Coordinates of N, CA and C in Angstrom, one line a residue:
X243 N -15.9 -10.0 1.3 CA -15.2 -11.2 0.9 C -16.2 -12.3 0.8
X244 N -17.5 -12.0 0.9 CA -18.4 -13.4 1.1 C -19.6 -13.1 -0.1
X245 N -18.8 -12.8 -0.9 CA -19.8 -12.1 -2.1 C -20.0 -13.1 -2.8
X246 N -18.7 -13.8 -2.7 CA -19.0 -15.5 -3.7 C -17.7 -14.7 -5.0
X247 N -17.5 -13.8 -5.4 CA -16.3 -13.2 -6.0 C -14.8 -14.2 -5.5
X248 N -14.3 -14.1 -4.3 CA -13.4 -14.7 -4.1 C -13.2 -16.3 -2.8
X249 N -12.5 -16.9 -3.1 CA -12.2 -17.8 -2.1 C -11.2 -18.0 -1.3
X250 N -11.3 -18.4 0.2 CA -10.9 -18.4 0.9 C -9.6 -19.9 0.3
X251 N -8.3 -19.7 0.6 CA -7.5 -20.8 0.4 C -6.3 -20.9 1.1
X252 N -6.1 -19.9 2.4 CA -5.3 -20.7 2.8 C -5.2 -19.1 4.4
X253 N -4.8 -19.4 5.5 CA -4.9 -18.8 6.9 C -3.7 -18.7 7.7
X254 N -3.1 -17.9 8.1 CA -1.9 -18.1 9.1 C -2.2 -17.4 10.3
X255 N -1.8 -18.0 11.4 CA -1.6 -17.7 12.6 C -0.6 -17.1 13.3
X256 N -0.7 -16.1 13.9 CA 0.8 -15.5 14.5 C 0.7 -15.6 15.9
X257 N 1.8 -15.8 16.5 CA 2.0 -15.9 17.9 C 2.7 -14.4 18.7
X258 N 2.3 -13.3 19.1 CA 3.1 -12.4 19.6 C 2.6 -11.7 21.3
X259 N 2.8 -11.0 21.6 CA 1.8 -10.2 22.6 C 0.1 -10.0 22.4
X260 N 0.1 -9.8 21.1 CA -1.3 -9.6 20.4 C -2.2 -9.8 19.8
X261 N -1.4 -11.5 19.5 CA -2.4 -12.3 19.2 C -2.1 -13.9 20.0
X262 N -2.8 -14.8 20.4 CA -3.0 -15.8 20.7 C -2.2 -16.8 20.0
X263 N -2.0 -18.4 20.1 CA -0.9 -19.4 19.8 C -2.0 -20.1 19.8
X264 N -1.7 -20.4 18.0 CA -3.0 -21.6 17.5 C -2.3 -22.2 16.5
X265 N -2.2 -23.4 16.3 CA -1.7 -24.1 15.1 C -2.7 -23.5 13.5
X266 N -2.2 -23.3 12.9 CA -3.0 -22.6 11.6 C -3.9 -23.6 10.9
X267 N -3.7 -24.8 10.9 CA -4.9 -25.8 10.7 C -5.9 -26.0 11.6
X268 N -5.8 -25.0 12.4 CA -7.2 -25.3 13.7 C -7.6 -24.2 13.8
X269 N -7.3 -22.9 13.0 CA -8.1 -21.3 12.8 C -9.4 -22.1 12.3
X270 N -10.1 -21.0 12.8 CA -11.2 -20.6 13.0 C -11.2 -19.3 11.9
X271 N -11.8 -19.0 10.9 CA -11.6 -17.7 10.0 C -11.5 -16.4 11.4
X272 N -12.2 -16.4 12.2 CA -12.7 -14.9 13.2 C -10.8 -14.9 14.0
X273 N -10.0 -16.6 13.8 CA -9.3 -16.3 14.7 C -7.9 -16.2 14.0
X274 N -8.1 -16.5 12.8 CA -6.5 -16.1 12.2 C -6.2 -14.7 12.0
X275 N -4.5 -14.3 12.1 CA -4.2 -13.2 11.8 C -4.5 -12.4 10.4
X276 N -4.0 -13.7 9.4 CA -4.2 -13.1 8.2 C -4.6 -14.7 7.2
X277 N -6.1 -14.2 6.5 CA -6.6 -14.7 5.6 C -6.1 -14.2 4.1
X278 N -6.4 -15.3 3.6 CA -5.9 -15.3 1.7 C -6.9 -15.8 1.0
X279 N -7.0 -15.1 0.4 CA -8.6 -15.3 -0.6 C -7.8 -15.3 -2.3
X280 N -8.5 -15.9 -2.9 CA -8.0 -16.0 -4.4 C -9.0 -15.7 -5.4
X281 N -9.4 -14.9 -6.3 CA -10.3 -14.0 -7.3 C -10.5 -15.5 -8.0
X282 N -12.0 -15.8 -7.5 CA -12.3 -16.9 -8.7 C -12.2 -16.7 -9.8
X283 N -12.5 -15.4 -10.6 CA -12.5 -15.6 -12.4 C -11.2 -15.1 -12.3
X284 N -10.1 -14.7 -12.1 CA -8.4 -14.9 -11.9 C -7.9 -15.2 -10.9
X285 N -7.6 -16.6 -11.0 CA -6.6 -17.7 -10.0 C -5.4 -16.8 -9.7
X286 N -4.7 -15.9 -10.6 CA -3.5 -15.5 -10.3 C -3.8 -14.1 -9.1
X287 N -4.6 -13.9 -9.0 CA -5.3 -12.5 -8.0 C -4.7 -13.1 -6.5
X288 N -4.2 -12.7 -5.6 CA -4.7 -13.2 -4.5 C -4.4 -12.0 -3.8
X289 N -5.3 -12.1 -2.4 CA -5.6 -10.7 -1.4 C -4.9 -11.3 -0.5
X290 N -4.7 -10.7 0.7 CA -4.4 -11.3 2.3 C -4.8 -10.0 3.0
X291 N -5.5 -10.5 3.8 CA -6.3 -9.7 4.7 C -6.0 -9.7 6.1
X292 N -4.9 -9.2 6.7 CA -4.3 -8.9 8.3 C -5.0 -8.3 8.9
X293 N -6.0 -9.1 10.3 CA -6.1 -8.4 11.9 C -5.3 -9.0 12.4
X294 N -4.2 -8.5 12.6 CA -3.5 -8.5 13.9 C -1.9 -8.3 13.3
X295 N -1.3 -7.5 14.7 CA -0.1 -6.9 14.5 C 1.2 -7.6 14.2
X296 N 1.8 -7.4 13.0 CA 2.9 -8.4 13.1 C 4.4 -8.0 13.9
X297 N 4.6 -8.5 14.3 CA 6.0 -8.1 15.8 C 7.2 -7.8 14.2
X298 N 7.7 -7.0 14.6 CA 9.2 -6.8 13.4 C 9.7 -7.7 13.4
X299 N 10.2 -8.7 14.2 CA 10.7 -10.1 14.2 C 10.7 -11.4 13.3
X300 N 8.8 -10.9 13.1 CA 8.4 -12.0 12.7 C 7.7 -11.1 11.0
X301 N 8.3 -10.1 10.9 CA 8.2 -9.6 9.4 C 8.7 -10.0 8.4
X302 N 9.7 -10.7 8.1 CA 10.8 -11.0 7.3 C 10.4 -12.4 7.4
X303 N 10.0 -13.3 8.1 CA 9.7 -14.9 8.1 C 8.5 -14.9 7.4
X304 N 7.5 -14.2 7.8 CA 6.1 -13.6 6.7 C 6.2 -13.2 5.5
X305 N 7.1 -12.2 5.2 CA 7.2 -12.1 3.9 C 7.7 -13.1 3.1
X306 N 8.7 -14.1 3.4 CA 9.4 -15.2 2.8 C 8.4 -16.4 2.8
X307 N 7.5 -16.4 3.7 CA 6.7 -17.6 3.3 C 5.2 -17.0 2.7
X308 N 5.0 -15.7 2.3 CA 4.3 -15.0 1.3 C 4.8 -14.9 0.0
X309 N 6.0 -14.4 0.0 CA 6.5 -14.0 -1.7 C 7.6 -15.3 -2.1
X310 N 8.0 -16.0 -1.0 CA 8.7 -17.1 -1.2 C 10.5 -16.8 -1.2
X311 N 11.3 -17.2 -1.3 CA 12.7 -16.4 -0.9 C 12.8 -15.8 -2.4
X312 N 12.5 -15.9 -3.3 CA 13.2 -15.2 -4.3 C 12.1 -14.7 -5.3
X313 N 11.5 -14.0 -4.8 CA 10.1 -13.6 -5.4 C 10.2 -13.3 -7.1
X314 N 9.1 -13.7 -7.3 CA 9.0 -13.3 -9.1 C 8.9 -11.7 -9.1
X315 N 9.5 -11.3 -10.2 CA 9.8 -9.9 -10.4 C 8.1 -9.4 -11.3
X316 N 7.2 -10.6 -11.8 CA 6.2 -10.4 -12.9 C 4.6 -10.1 -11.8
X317 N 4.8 -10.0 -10.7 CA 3.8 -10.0 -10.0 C 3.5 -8.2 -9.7
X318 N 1.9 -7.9 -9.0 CA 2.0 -6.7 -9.1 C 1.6 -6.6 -7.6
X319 N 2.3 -5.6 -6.7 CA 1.7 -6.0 -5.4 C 1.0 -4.4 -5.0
X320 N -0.3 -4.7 -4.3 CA -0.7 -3.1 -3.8 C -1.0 -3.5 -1.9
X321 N -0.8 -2.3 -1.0 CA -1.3 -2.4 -0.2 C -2.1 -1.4 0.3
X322 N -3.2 -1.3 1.2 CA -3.8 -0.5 1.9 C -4.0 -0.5 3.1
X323 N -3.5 0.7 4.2 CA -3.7 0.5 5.3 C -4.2 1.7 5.8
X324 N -4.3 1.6 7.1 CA -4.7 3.2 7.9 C -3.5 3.4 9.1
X325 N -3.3 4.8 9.6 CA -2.7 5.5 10.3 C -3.7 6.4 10.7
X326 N -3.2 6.7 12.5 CA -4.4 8.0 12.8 C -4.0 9.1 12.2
X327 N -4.8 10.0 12.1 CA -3.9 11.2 11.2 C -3.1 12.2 12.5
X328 N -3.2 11.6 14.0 CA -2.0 12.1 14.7 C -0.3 12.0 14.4
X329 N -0.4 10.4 13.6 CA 1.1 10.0 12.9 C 1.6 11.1 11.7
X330 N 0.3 11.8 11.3 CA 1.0 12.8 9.6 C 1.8 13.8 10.6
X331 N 3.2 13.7 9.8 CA 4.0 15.1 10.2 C 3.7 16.1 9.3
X332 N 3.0 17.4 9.8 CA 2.9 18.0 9.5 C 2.9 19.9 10.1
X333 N 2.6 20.9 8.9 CA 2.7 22.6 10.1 C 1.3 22.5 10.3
X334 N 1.0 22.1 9.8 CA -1.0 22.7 10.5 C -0.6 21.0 11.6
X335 N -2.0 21.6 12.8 CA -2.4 20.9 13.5 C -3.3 19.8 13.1
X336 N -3.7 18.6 13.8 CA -3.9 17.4 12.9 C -5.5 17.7 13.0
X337 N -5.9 18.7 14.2 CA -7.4 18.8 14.1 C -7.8 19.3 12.7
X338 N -6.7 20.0 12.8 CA -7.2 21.2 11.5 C -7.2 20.4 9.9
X339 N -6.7 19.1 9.9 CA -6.2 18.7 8.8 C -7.6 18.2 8.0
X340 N -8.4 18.2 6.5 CA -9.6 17.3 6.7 C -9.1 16.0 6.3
X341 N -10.1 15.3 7.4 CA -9.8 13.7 7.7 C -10.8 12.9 7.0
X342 N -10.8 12.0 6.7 CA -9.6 11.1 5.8 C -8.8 11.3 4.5
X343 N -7.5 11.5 4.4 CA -6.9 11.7 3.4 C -5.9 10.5 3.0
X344 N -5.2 10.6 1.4 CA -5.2 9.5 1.4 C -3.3 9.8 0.8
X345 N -2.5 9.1 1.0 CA -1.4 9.4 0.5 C -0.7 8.0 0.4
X346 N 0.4 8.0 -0.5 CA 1.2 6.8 -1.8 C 2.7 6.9 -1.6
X347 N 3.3 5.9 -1.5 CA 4.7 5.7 -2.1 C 4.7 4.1 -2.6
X348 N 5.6 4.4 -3.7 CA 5.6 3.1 -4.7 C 7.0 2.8 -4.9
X349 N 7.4 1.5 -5.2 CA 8.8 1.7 -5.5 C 9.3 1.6 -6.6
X350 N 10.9 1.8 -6.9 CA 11.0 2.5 -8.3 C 10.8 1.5 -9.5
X351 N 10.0 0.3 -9.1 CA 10.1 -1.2 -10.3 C 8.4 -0.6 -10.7
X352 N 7.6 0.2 -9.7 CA 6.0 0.6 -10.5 C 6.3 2.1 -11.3
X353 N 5.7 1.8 -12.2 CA 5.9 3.2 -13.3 C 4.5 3.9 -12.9
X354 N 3.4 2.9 -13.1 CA 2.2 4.0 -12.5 C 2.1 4.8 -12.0
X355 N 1.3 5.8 -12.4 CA 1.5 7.0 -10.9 C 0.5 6.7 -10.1
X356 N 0.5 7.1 -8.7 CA -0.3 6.3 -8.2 C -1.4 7.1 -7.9
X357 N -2.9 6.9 -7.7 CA -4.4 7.7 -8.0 C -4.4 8.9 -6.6
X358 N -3.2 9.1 -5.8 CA -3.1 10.3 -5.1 C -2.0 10.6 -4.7
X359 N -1.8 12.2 -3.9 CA -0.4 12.6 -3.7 C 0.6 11.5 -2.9
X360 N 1.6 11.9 -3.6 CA 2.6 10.7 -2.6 C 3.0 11.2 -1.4
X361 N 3.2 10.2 -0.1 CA 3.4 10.7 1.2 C 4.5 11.8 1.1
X362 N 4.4 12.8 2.1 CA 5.4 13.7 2.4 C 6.7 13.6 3.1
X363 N 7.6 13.9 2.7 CA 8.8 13.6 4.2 C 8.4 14.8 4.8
X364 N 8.6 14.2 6.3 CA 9.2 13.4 6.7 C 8.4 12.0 7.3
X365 N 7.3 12.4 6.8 CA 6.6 10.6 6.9 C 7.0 10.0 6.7
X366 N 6.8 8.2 7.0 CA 7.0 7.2 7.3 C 5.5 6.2 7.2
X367 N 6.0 5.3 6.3 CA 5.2 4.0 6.3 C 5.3 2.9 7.9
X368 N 5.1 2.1 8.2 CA 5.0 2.3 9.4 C 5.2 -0.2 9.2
X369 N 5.5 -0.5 10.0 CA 4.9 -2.0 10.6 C 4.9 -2.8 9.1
X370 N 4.1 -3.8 9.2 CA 4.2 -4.8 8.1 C 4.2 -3.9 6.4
X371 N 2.9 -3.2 6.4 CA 3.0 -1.9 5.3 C 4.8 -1.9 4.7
X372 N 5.1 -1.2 5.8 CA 6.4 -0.9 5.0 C 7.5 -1.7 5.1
X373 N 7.6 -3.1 5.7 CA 8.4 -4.4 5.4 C 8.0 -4.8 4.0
X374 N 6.7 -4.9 3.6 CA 6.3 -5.3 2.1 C 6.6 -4.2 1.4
X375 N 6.7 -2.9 1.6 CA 7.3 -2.2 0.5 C 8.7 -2.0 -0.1
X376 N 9.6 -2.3 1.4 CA 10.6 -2.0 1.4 C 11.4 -3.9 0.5
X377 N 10.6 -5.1 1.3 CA 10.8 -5.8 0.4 C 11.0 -6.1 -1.2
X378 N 9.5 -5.7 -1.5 CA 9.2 -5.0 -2.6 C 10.0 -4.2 -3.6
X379 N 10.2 -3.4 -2.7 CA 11.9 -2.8 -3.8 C 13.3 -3.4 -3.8
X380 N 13.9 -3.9 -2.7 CA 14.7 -4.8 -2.9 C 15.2 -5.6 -3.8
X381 N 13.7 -6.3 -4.3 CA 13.5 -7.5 -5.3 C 12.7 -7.0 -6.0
X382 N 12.9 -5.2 -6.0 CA 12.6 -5.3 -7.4 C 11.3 -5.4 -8.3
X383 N 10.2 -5.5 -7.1 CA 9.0 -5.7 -8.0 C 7.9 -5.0 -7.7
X384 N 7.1 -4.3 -9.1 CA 6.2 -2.9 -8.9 C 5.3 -2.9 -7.9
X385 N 5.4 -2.3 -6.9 CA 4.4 -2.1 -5.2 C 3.9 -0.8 -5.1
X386 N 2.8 -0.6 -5.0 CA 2.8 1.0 -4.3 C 1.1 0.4 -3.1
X387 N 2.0 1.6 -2.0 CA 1.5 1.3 -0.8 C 0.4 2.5 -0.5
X388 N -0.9 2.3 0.1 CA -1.5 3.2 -0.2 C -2.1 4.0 1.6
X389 N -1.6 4.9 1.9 CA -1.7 4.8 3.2 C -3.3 6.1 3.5
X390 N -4.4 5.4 4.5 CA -5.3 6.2 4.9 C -4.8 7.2 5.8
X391 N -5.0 8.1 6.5 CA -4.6 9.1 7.5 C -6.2 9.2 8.1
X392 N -6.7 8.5 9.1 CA -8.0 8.8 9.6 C -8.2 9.4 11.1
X393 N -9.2 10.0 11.6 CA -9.4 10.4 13.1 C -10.3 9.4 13.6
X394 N -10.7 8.2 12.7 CA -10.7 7.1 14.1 C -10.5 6.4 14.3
X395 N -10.8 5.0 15.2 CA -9.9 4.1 15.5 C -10.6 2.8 15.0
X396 N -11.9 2.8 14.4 CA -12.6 1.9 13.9 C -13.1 1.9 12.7
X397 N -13.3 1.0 11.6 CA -13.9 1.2 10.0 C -14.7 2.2 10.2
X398 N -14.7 3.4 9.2 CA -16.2 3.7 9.2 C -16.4 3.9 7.8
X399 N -17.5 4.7 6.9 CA -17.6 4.7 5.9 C -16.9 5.6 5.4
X400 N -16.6 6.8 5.7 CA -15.7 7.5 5.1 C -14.1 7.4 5.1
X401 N -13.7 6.5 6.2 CA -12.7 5.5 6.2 C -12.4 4.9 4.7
X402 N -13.1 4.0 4.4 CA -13.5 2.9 3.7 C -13.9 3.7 2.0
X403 N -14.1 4.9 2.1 CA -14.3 5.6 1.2 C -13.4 6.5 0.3
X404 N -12.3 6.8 1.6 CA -11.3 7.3 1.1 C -10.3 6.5 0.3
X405 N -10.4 5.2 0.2 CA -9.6 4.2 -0.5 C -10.1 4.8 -2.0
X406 N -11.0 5.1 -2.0 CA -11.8 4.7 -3.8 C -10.5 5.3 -5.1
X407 N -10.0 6.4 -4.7 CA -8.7 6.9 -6.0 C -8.1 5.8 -6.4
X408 N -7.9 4.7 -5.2 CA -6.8 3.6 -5.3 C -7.5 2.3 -6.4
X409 N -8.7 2.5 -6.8 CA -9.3 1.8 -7.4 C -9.2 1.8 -8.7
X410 N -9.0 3.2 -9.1 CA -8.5 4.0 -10.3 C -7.1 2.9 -11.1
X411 N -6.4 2.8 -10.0 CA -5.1 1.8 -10.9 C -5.4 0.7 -11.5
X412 N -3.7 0.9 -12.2 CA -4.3 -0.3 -13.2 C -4.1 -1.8 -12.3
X413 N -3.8 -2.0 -11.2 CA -3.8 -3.1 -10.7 C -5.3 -3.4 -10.2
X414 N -5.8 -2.4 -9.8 CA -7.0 -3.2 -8.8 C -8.1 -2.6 -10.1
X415 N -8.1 -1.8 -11.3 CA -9.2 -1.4 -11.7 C -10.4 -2.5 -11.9
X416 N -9.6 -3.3 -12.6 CA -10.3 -4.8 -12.9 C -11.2 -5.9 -11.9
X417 N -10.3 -5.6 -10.4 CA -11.0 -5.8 -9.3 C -12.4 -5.3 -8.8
X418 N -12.4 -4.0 -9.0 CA -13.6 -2.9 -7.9 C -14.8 -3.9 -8.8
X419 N -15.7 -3.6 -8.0 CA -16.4 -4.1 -8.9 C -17.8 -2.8 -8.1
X420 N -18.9 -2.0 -9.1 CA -19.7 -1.5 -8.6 C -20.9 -1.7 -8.8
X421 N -20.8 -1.9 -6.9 CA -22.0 -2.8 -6.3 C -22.8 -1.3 -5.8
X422 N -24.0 -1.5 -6.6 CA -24.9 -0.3 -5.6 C -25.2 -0.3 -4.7
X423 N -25.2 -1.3 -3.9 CA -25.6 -1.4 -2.6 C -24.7 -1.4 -1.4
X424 N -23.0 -1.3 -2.0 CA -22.2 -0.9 -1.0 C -22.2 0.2 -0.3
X425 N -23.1 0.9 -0.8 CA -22.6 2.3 0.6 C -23.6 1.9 1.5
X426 N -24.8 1.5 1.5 CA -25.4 0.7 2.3 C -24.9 -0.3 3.5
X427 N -24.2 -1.4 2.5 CA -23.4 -2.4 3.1 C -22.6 -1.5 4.5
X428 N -21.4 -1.0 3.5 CA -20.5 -0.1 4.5 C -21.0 0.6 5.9
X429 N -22.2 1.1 5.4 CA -23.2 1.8 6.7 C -23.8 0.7 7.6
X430 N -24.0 0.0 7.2 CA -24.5 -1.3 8.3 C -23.0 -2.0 8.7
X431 N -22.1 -2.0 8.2 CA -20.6 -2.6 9.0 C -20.4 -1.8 9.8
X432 N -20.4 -0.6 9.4 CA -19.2 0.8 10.2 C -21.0 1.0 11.5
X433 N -22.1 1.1 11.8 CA -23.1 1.0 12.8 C -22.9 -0.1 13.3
X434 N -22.6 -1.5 13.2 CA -22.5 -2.6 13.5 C -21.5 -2.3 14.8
X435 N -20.2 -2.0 14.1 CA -18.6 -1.8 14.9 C -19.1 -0.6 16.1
X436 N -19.6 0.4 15.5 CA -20.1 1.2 16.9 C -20.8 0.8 18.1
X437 N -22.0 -0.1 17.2 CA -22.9 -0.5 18.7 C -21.6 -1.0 19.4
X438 N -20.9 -2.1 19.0 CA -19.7 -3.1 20.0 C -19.0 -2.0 20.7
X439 N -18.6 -1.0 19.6 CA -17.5 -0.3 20.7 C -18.2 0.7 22.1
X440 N -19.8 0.7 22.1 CA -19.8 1.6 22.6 C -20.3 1.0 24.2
X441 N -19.3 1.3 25.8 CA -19.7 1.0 26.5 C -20.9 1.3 27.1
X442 N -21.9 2.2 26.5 CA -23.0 2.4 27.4 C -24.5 1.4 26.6
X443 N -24.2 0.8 25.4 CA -24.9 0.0 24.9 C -25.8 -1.0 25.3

């Protein structure tokens, strides 16, 4: 996000078990839950980027002060998240499964298909993910949600790699942009996150 491609324009703060009680005009970027960036060469682009968990409570107040109470039906919405691949219901065992995979449900206002298989029942989208999708169809406006299934618990490159089908669409194709130096990049984030996690460092 610090490529100079997008800008930062606007931060919200959530108060729950899991995150901390800050007035959102006094975040700190490292301390808000969820940042909004806007695609400088398209104003109409905008991302929001969530660390931290939204309580079910406070899903429905989030969405209303994101999509607004009566959201425009002309907007295109995508999301991407991760799940351990302990969450996939499935007959093979989850060791056995290869990890990271990437699986889709959209709702019936996107005609696109979406760049991988769609989730299986009896899966389940899971937390804010599936409040925005389920929103999303309500009102009617084309979403498809893109869910990772990974075996770890922190970014890593193959994480981060299994998104790429999703780039294929026609919503984000315009977005990707290819930077030769991201798998690099990615390799120095996802070693960065290890050294922290690891207690014997």
């Amino acid at each position: 996000m610090n490529s100079g491609v997008w800008e930062e324009v606007g931060r919200a703060g959530l108060w729950n078990e899991w995150c901390g009680a800050k007035a959102a005009a006094d975040l700190a970027p490292a301390e808000a839950s969820c940042i909004f960036y806007r695609l400088r060469s398209g104003p109409s682009v905008l991302l929001c980027q969530c660390s931290c968990y939204v309580a079910e409570d406070q899903q429905f107040p989030w969405l209303e002060k994101v999509f607004g109470s009566r959201p425009r039906r002309d907007v295109q919405v995508t999301v991407l998240t991760c799940r351990h691949v302990t969450d996939y219901k499935s007959p093979e065992s989850p060791g056995s499964l290869p990890t990271p995979f990437l699986r889709a449900l959209k709702t019936r206002a996107e005609t696109e298909p979406p760049g991988c298989p769609p989730l299986e029942q009896p899966n389940i989208a899971h937390d804010l993910p599936a409040a925005v999708l389920s929103f999303c169809q309500v009102w009617k406006v084309p979403a498809v949600l893109y869910l990772c299934y990974t075996d770890v618990m922190k970014l890593d490159l193959l994480t981060a790699e299994a998104f790429r089908p999703a780039l294929s669409s026609q919503s984000l194709r315009g977005l990707a942009q290819d930077v030769p130096q991201s798998r690099e990049c990615l390799k120095r984030l996802a070693a960065t996150d290890e050294v922290q996690s690891n207690i014997y460092t």
